[in-house]
């Protein structure tokens, strides 16, 4: 019954209604005094929140010497440090880096046995070096990397550094992909961190946001703003659905969402699902000036709230939501899975590295017109990398070759 | 780590990847044989699922005689019956009507004491008459109305009728709006209904879908398709966010979503978030031909599933989601609410009826240039209908009048 008031009013009185009133702290002017009006914006309360869409700087997975790997990490950190300086020069109060900030993903997939030696050292260098750079600019930082924790388990981890460059928060990705989870443990909590000026802060990583439960847990814990290092959108599917899902995640929780998307797609989204700003180009930085405690004026024709969370989180009906925590809901028996995490994990690591090389070799057989050998190679690739893009494209090549 | 495989492949091999493979049962051709291929589409398995965007047929809230109200219901049913016939002639297998199918919403708001006498009789007539019409066409129906149930409580209720016109399922709206809940009880479960050919069916109503938890509970219970009588979108906010949220609800659960939106906006959405078809014009009918058990082929560069639910619902991590069922999460203390459900409910009922009349009277004072009286009237309206569109627009009028 949200819109009937609007429709009726339009029909009867011909009034143009502002059902959802503009609530951006940046754009709302001081309002008439009254209990339900928007407070005047204090420019001094605005924070410049930023994210960078770093270009991929993938560390060579063939490196077997930990010192060589760490040297490659140091080389990447030189480039990332200059991005921190750029953001500082832009007056940013916080800068968010994408998932796999250091570029170790592919290397890690092929060198798991070396990870306990390399990842903690690499992460320590990252926090130390980028933290010092951020401290110069009195800027918060959000970083992300796989990490072998002190318990011996590996987690995809996000780090929150304060304006002094010190770590004040850490988050372990709760919902890695099927293949990713083969070699990483899943986080078990959604911590939020109180800050003096950024409000209540939460972090999520990439595939987490395919699941509305993740951002919801943070919002219920009071998060005003979510920093989101990622290499993907908020939904699995074609076209714009991944981007639209990011807008919807922000709107359904009335949180600010700062998207640090590797390569392209970094943006800042308002609590009402508006894209405030987008990054452009390689290593592009996006920022928006916000007050994390404002920008939530919204509602419907019947009732507008100065902070719509007051209604939203009371209109929820958690006593009906028991299914959400059921460890074995009915859908699992209805739709079985035909591939283990372990096999999916092996395939993913190899697809990113030797799989691509093998695919190129098979392609070169086609170019050399060695059709029988090419058919054999693509058939082998389909089996070895089943379910991946290599399987899919090899299948297309086989169809073409067999129809020759 | 969803997209790095894609990027790497593009960079190294220059291959155009089909990361998320077209999975619509309507459009996918028979595929090469193999364990991971799409089955050929059997045209006989396609069902024509439909929704209608009925124009509002609001029953006069001034009627105090139950027999007169039921006569008005009968008059509406004549029109709705002809819509059922139209859908039958189009070969539809199921037709979904919008929320408040009978147009009793405003009347109910002003005549709660008569509801126990009127609503059950009105709903019985609706099910009987439209059920018989649908039976002629061997068509399922989804209907929606407020109903005083046998326990004496009032629920916003959706009804599923089988091809013989008999009710086989009933759903009570779990998340009514703040004002709506003043005079309605909240449902406490998300039932799904097994059918012989529509798959596993769930229903949700309007504001329910602002909360991702609702559709998620149905999907976890195995729903393949959700019928959605509504008067609003899937998110609170401006512009397209409400419509995008509907797409995201379908995609995040990989369910078909059949949207019966009163007035305009009826559509059918695929499990991958694509709008398959939209209705046009007053009383417009939208339909799409689908197989409820198919259309879910999706994934990422690393792993594609013939039914992506196999991965999605295993990649969820419910042991980390305890916050979702917490009856008093921290956000409630952080953001208090300043208006009771009861007051919001009173305001909503009056805004839809006498409030609009009073607003028009105040407007006529402006036109008659009785400025002092107009100022007094608008000030009174702001207080009486605080937080509603009348408060908002009256405030604008006052600003204008006082600056004269």
mmCIF file of N, CA, C and O in Angstrom, chain A residues 110-174:
data_model
loop_
_atom_site.group_PDB
_atom_site.id
_atom_site.type_symbol
_atom_site.label_atom_id
_atom_site.label_comp_id
_atom_site.label_asym_id
_atom_site.label_seq_id
_atom_site.Cartn_x
_atom_site.Cartn_y
_atom_site.Cartn_z
ATOM 1 N N UNK A 110 48.765 -21.111 -6.986
ATOM 2 C CA UNK A 110 49.708 -22.126 -7.453
ATOM 3 C C UNK A 110 50.815 -22.407 -6.437
ATOM 4 O O UNK A 110 51.689 -23.245 -6.698
ATOM 5 N N UNK A 111 50.798 -21.694 -5.316
ATOM 6 C CA UNK A 111 51.901 -21.825 -4.349
ATOM 7 C C UNK A 111 51.388 -21.854 -2.911
ATOM 8 O O UNK A 111 51.919 -21.180 -2.031
ATOM 9 N N UNK A 112 50.351 -22.647 -2.702
ATOM 10 C CA UNK A 112 49.744 -22.637 -1.373
ATOM 11 C C UNK A 112 50.727 -23.034 -0.275
ATOM 12 O O UNK A 112 50.640 -22.542 0.848
ATOM 13 N N UNK A 113 51.649 -23.926 -0.619
ATOM 14 C CA UNK A 113 52.578 -24.398 0.414
ATOM 15 C C UNK A 113 53.514 -23.283 0.877
ATOM 16 O O UNK A 113 54.046 -23.331 1.983
ATOM 17 N N UNK A 114 53.705 -22.267 0.037
ATOM 18 C CA UNK A 114 54.579 -21.150 0.423
ATOM 19 C C UNK A 114 53.810 -20.015 1.103
ATOM 20 O O UNK A 114 54.417 -19.070 1.625
ATOM 21 N N UNK A 115 52.478 -20.111 1.067
ATOM 22 C CA UNK A 115 51.660 -18.997 1.563
ATOM 23 C C UNK A 115 51.950 -18.644 3.026
ATOM 24 O O UNK A 115 52.027 -17.457 3.365
ATOM 25 N N UNK A 116 52.115 -19.641 3.927
ATOM 26 C CA UNK A 116 52.351 -19.270 5.339
ATOM 27 C C UNK A 116 53.610 -18.435 5.524
ATOM 28 O O UNK A 116 53.702 -17.637 6.449
ATOM 29 N N UNK A 117 54.568 -18.623 4.631
ATOM 30 C CA UNK A 117 55.798 -17.848 4.740
ATOM 31 C C UNK A 117 55.643 -16.467 4.106
ATOM 32 O O UNK A 117 56.137 -15.466 4.639
ATOM 33 N N UNK A 118 54.916 -16.424 2.987
ATOM 34 C CA UNK A 118 54.881 -15.189 2.191
ATOM 35 C C UNK A 118 53.756 -14.240 2.604
ATOM 36 O O UNK A 118 53.971 -13.027 2.761
ATOM 37 N N UNK A 119 52.522 -14.764 2.776
ATOM 38 C CA UNK A 119 51.384 -13.852 2.934
ATOM 39 C C UNK A 119 51.486 -12.964 4.175
ATOM 40 O O UNK A 119 51.261 -11.751 4.082
ATOM 41 N N UNK A 120 51.826 -13.524 5.355
ATOM 42 C CA UNK A 120 51.914 -12.622 6.524
ATOM 43 C C UNK A 120 52.969 -11.534 6.334
ATOM 44 O O UNK A 120 52.743 -10.374 6.706
ATOM 45 N N UNK A 121 54.091 -11.888 5.732
ATOM 46 C CA UNK A 121 55.137 -10.880 5.511
ATOM 47 C C UNK A 121 54.678 -9.832 4.510
ATOM 48 O O UNK A 121 54.908 -8.625 4.684
ATOM 49 N N UNK A 122 53.994 -10.288 3.454
ATOM 50 C CA UNK A 122 53.523 -9.346 2.430
ATOM 51 C C UNK A 122 52.497 -8.388 3.019
ATOM 52 O O UNK A 122 52.532 -7.175 2.767
ATOM 53 N N UNK A 123 51.579 -8.933 3.821
ATOM 54 C CA UNK A 123 50.542 -8.087 4.420
ATOM 55 C C UNK A 123 51.162 -7.095 5.400
ATOM 56 O O UNK A 123 50.769 -5.922 5.456
ATOM 57 N N UNK A 124 52.152 -7.545 6.161
ATOM 58 C CA UNK A 124 52.813 -6.632 7.102
ATOM 59 C C UNK A 124 53.474 -5.478 6.355
ATOM 60 O O UNK A 124 53.379 -4.316 6.764
ATOM 61 N N UNK A 125 54.116 -5.800 5.231
ATOM 62 C CA UNK A 125 54.737 -4.724 4.436
ATOM 63 C C UNK A 125 53.681 -3.760 3.895
ATOM 64 O O UNK A 125 53.877 -2.545 3.869
ATOM 65 N N UNK A 126 52.563 -4.327 3.445
ATOM 66 C CA UNK A 126 51.489 -3.493 2.890
ATOM 67 C C UNK A 126 50.953 -2.526 3.944
ATOM 68 O O UNK A 126 50.832 -1.315 3.699
ATOM 69 N N UNK A 127 50.645 -3.069 5.119
ATOM 70 C CA UNK A 127 50.063 -2.221 6.165
ATOM 71 C C UNK A 127 51.075 -1.173 6.615
ATOM 72 O O UNK A 127 50.745 0.001 6.802
ATOM 73 N N UNK A 128 52.311 -1.588 6.737
ATOM 74 C CA UNK A 128 53.346 -0.672 7.207
ATOM 75 C C UNK A 128 53.592 0.454 6.206
ATOM 76 O O UNK A 128 53.533 1.643 6.546
ATOM 77 N N UNK A 129 53.782 0.060 4.961
ATOM 78 C CA UNK A 129 54.179 1.053 3.957
ATOM 79 C C UNK A 129 53.016 1.976 3.583
ATOM 80 O O UNK A 129 53.148 3.200 3.580
ATOM 81 N N UNK A 130 51.866 1.381 3.273
ATOM 82 C CA UNK A 130 50.731 2.222 2.873
ATOM 83 C C UNK A 130 50.178 2.977 4.080
ATOM 84 O O UNK A 130 49.702 4.108 3.949
ATOM 85 N N UNK A 131 50.273 2.356 5.263
ATOM 86 C CA UNK A 131 49.838 3.049 6.476
ATOM 87 C C UNK A 131 50.664 4.304 6.719
ATOM 88 O O UNK A 131 50.126 5.366 7.053
ATOM 89 N N UNK A 132 51.974 4.186 6.540
ATOM 90 C CA UNK A 132 52.835 5.372 6.726
ATOM 91 C C UNK A 132 52.504 6.456 5.709
ATOM 92 O O UNK A 132 52.468 7.651 6.035
ATOM 93 N N UNK A 133 52.254 6.028 4.475
ATOM 94 C CA UNK A 133 51.908 7.010 3.439
ATOM 95 C C UNK A 133 50.600 7.711 3.786
ATOM 96 O O UNK A 133 50.460 8.929 3.625
ATOM 97 N N UNK A 134 49.626 6.930 4.283
ATOM 98 C CA UNK A 134 48.326 7.521 4.625
ATOM 99 C C UNK A 134 48.451 8.444 5.831
ATOM 100 O O UNK A 134 47.768 9.470 5.911
ATOM 101 N N UNK A 135 49.323 8.080 6.759
ATOM 102 C CA UNK A 135 49.504 8.901 7.955
ATOM 103 C C UNK A 135 49.953 10.312 7.577
ATOM 104 O O UNK A 135 49.523 11.298 8.180
ATOM 105 N N UNK A 136 50.812 10.395 6.571
ATOM 106 C CA UNK A 136 51.255 11.716 6.098
ATOM 107 C C UNK A 136 50.067 12.607 5.770
ATOM 108 O O UNK A 136 50.102 13.821 5.951
ATOM 109 N N UNK A 137 49.011 11.962 5.220
ATOM 110 C CA UNK A 137 47.831 12.727 4.790
ATOM 111 C C UNK A 137 46.701 12.648 5.812
ATOM 112 O O UNK A 137 45.596 13.101 5.524
ATOM 113 N N UNK A 138 46.984 12.028 6.966
ATOM 114 C CA UNK A 138 45.946 11.888 8.010
ATOM 115 C C UNK A 138 44.681 11.265 7.429
ATOM 116 O O UNK A 138 43.570 11.751 7.633
ATOM 117 N N UNK A 139 44.868 10.156 6.728
ATOM 118 C CA UNK A 139 43.799 9.549 5.946
ATOM 119 C C UNK A 139 43.583 8.107 6.401
ATOM 120 O O UNK A 139 44.548 7.374 6.617
ATOM 121 N N UNK A 140 42.314 7.708 6.543
ATOM 122 C CA UNK A 140 42.014 6.293 6.762
ATOM 123 C C UNK A 140 42.340 5.502 5.494
ATOM 124 O O UNK A 140 42.285 6.041 4.378
ATOM 125 N N UNK A 141 42.618 4.205 5.669
ATOM 126 C CA UNK A 141 42.832 3.309 4.525
ATOM 127 C C UNK A 141 42.050 2.023 4.719
ATOM 128 O O UNK A 141 41.891 1.549 5.851
ATOM 129 N N UNK A 142 41.578 1.454 3.603
ATOM 130 C CA UNK A 142 41.031 0.095 3.608
ATOM 131 C C UNK A 142 41.827 -0.718 2.594
ATOM 132 O O UNK A 142 41.940 -0.324 1.425
ATOM 133 N N UNK A 143 42.390 -1.832 3.052
ATOM 134 C CA UNK A 143 43.234 -2.692 2.221
ATOM 135 C C UNK A 143 42.664 -4.106 2.240
ATOM 136 O O UNK A 143 41.817 -4.427 3.081
ATOM 137 N N UNK A 144 43.144 -4.956 1.332
ATOM 138 C CA UNK A 144 42.570 -6.306 1.254
ATOM 139 C C UNK A 144 43.601 -7.291 0.719
ATOM 140 O O UNK A 144 44.293 -6.997 -0.262
ATOM 141 N N UNK A 145 43.694 -8.439 1.359
ATOM 142 C CA UNK A 145 44.607 -9.486 0.878
ATOM 143 C C UNK A 145 44.238 -10.832 1.483
ATOM 144 O O UNK A 145 43.689 -10.895 2.581
ATOM 145 N N UNK A 146 44.571 -11.903 0.769
ATOM 146 C CA UNK A 146 44.595 -13.199 1.437
ATOM 147 C C UNK A 146 45.648 -13.141 2.528
ATOM 148 O O UNK A 146 46.692 -12.485 2.378
ATOM 149 N N UNK A 147 45.355 -13.850 3.626
ATOM 150 C CA UNK A 147 46.287 -13.828 4.753
ATOM 151 C C UNK A 147 46.214 -15.161 5.489
ATOM 152 O O UNK A 147 45.118 -15.658 5.756
ATOM 153 N N UNK A 148 47.386 -15.736 5.783
ATOM 154 C CA UNK A 148 47.424 -16.876 6.696
ATOM 155 C C UNK A 148 47.478 -16.286 8.104
ATOM 156 O O UNK A 148 48.440 -15.612 8.467
ATOM 157 N N UNK A 149 46.392 -16.518 8.847
ATOM 158 C CA UNK A 149 46.297 -15.916 10.184
ATOM 159 C C UNK A 149 47.093 -16.741 11.198
ATOM 160 O O UNK A 149 47.573 -17.838 10.899
ATOM 161 N N UNK A 150 47.193 -16.225 12.416
ATOM 162 C CA UNK A 150 47.990 -16.898 13.443
ATOM 163 C C UNK A 150 47.422 -18.274 13.789
ATOM 164 O O UNK A 150 48.138 -19.136 14.296
ATOM 165 N N UNK A 151 46.119 -18.493 13.487
ATOM 166 C CA UNK A 151 45.554 -19.828 13.744
ATOM 167 C C UNK A 151 45.927 -20.824 12.646
ATOM 168 O O UNK A 151 45.499 -21.981 12.685
ATOM 169 N N UNK A 152 46.710 -20.377 11.662
ATOM 170 C CA UNK A 152 47.150 -21.265 10.598
ATOM 171 C C UNK A 152 46.191 -21.338 9.426
ATOM 172 O O UNK A 152 46.513 -21.938 8.397
ATOM 173 N N UNK A 153 45.016 -20.747 9.566
ATOM 174 C CA UNK A 153 44.048 -20.777 8.470
ATOM 175 C C UNK A 153 44.200 -19.545 7.582
ATOM 176 O O UNK A 153 44.633 -18.479 8.034
ATOM 177 N N UNK A 154 43.817 -19.735 6.316
ATOM 178 C CA UNK A 154 43.904 -18.647 5.344
ATOM 179 C C UNK A 154 42.534 -18.005 5.167
ATOM 180 O O UNK A 154 41.527 -18.710 5.023
ATOM 181 N N UNK A 155 42.500 -16.684 5.206
ATOM 182 C CA UNK A 155 41.257 -15.935 5.012
ATOM 183 C C UNK A 155 41.498 -14.831 3.994
ATOM 184 O O UNK A 155 42.563 -14.195 3.991
ATOM 185 N N UNK A 156 40.485 -14.554 3.187
ATOM 186 C CA UNK A 156 40.477 -13.335 2.385
ATOM 187 C C UNK A 156 40.084 -12.214 3.350
ATOM 188 O O UNK A 156 38.995 -12.241 3.928
ATOM 189 N N UNK A 157 40.972 -11.245 3.536
ATOM 190 C CA UNK A 157 40.883 -10.345 4.686
ATOM 191 C C UNK A 157 40.913 -8.885 4.265
ATOM 192 O O UNK A 157 41.701 -8.502 3.395
ATOM 193 N N UNK A 158 40.054 -8.078 4.890
ATOM 194 C CA UNK A 158 40.098 -6.625 4.693
ATOM 195 C C UNK A 158 40.581 -5.968 5.978
ATOM 196 O O UNK A 158 40.293 -6.449 7.082
ATOM 197 N N UNK A 159 41.325 -4.864 5.810
ATOM 198 C CA UNK A 159 41.952 -4.180 6.939
ATOM 199 C C UNK A 159 41.527 -2.719 6.938
ATOM 200 O O UNK A 159 41.563 -2.066 5.900
ATOM 201 N N UNK A 160 41.159 -2.222 8.122
ATOM 202 C CA UNK A 160 40.846 -0.798 8.283
ATOM 203 C C UNK A 160 41.965 -0.146 9.087
ATOM 204 O O UNK A 160 42.262 -0.573 10.207
ATOM 205 N N UNK A 161 42.599 0.866 8.485
ATOM 206 C CA UNK A 161 43.680 1.603 9.158
ATOM 207 C C UNK A 161 43.173 2.997 9.514
ATOM 208 O O UNK A 161 42.467 3.627 8.713
ATOM 209 N N UNK A 162 43.536 3.471 10.695
ATOM 210 C CA UNK A 162 43.072 4.802 11.100
ATOM 211 C C UNK A 162 43.965 5.897 10.504
ATOM 212 O O UNK A 162 44.881 5.612 9.731
ATOM 213 N N UNK A 163 43.698 7.144 10.879
ATOM 214 C CA UNK A 163 44.425 8.269 10.281
ATOM 215 C C UNK A 163 45.893 8.298 10.682
ATOM 216 O O UNK A 163 46.686 9.046 10.114
ATOM 217 N N UNK A 164 46.240 7.477 11.680
ATOM 218 C CA UNK A 164 47.649 7.375 12.071
ATOM 219 C C UNK A 164 48.326 6.182 11.405
ATOM 220 O O UNK A 164 49.473 5.857 11.705
ATOM 221 N N UNK A 165 47.598 5.510 10.507
ATOM 222 C CA UNK A 165 48.193 4.384 9.785
ATOM 223 C C UNK A 165 48.200 3.087 10.568
ATOM 224 O O UNK A 165 48.854 2.120 10.169
ATOM 225 N N UNK A 166 47.481 3.040 11.692
ATOM 226 C CA UNK A 166 47.449 1.829 12.511
ATOM 227 C C UNK A 166 46.179 1.026 12.219
ATOM 228 O O UNK A 166 45.100 1.601 12.071
ATOM 229 N N UNK A 167 46.323 -0.300 12.191
ATOM 230 C CA UNK A 167 45.155 -1.146 11.955
ATOM 231 C C UNK A 167 44.204 -1.060 13.144
ATOM 232 O O UNK A 167 44.596 -1.287 14.285
ATOM 233 N N UNK A 168 42.932 -0.759 12.852
ATOM 234 C CA UNK A 168 41.925 -0.717 13.919
ATOM 235 C C UNK A 168 40.797 -1.709 13.666
ATOM 236 O O UNK A 168 39.897 -1.851 14.495
ATOM 237 N N UNK A 169 40.835 -2.396 12.530
ATOM 238 C CA UNK A 169 39.777 -3.366 12.268
ATOM 239 C C UNK A 169 40.183 -4.345 11.186
ATOM 240 O O UNK A 169 40.970 -4.013 10.297
ATOM 241 N N UNK A 170 39.640 -5.549 11.275
ATOM 242 C CA UNK A 170 39.985 -6.611 10.336
ATOM 243 C C UNK A 170 38.728 -7.429 10.088
ATOM 244 O O UNK A 170 37.966 -7.702 11.014
ATOM 245 N N UNK A 171 38.511 -7.809 8.845
ATOM 246 C CA UNK A 171 37.318 -8.591 8.484
ATOM 247 C C UNK A 171 37.724 -9.776 7.619
ATOM 248 O O UNK A 171 38.507 -9.618 6.673
ATOM 249 N N UNK A 172 37.190 -10.947 7.929
ATOM 250 C CA UNK A 172 37.426 -12.153 7.129
ATOM 251 C C UNK A 172 36.202 -12.429 6.266
ATOM 252 O O UNK A 172 35.099 -12.604 6.794
ATOM 253 N N UNK A 173 36.403 -12.497 4.958
ATOM 254 C CA UNK A 173 35.310 -12.720 3.999
ATOM 255 C C UNK A 173 34.458 -13.915 4.429
ATOM 256 O O UNK A 173 34.965 -15.033 4.576
ATOM 257 N N UNK A 174 33.168 -13.675 4.573
ATOM 258 C CA UNK A 174 32.256 -14.709 5.075
ATOM 259 C C UNK A 174 31.749 -15.616 3.954
ATOM 260 O O UNK A 174 31.487 -16.792 4.177
#
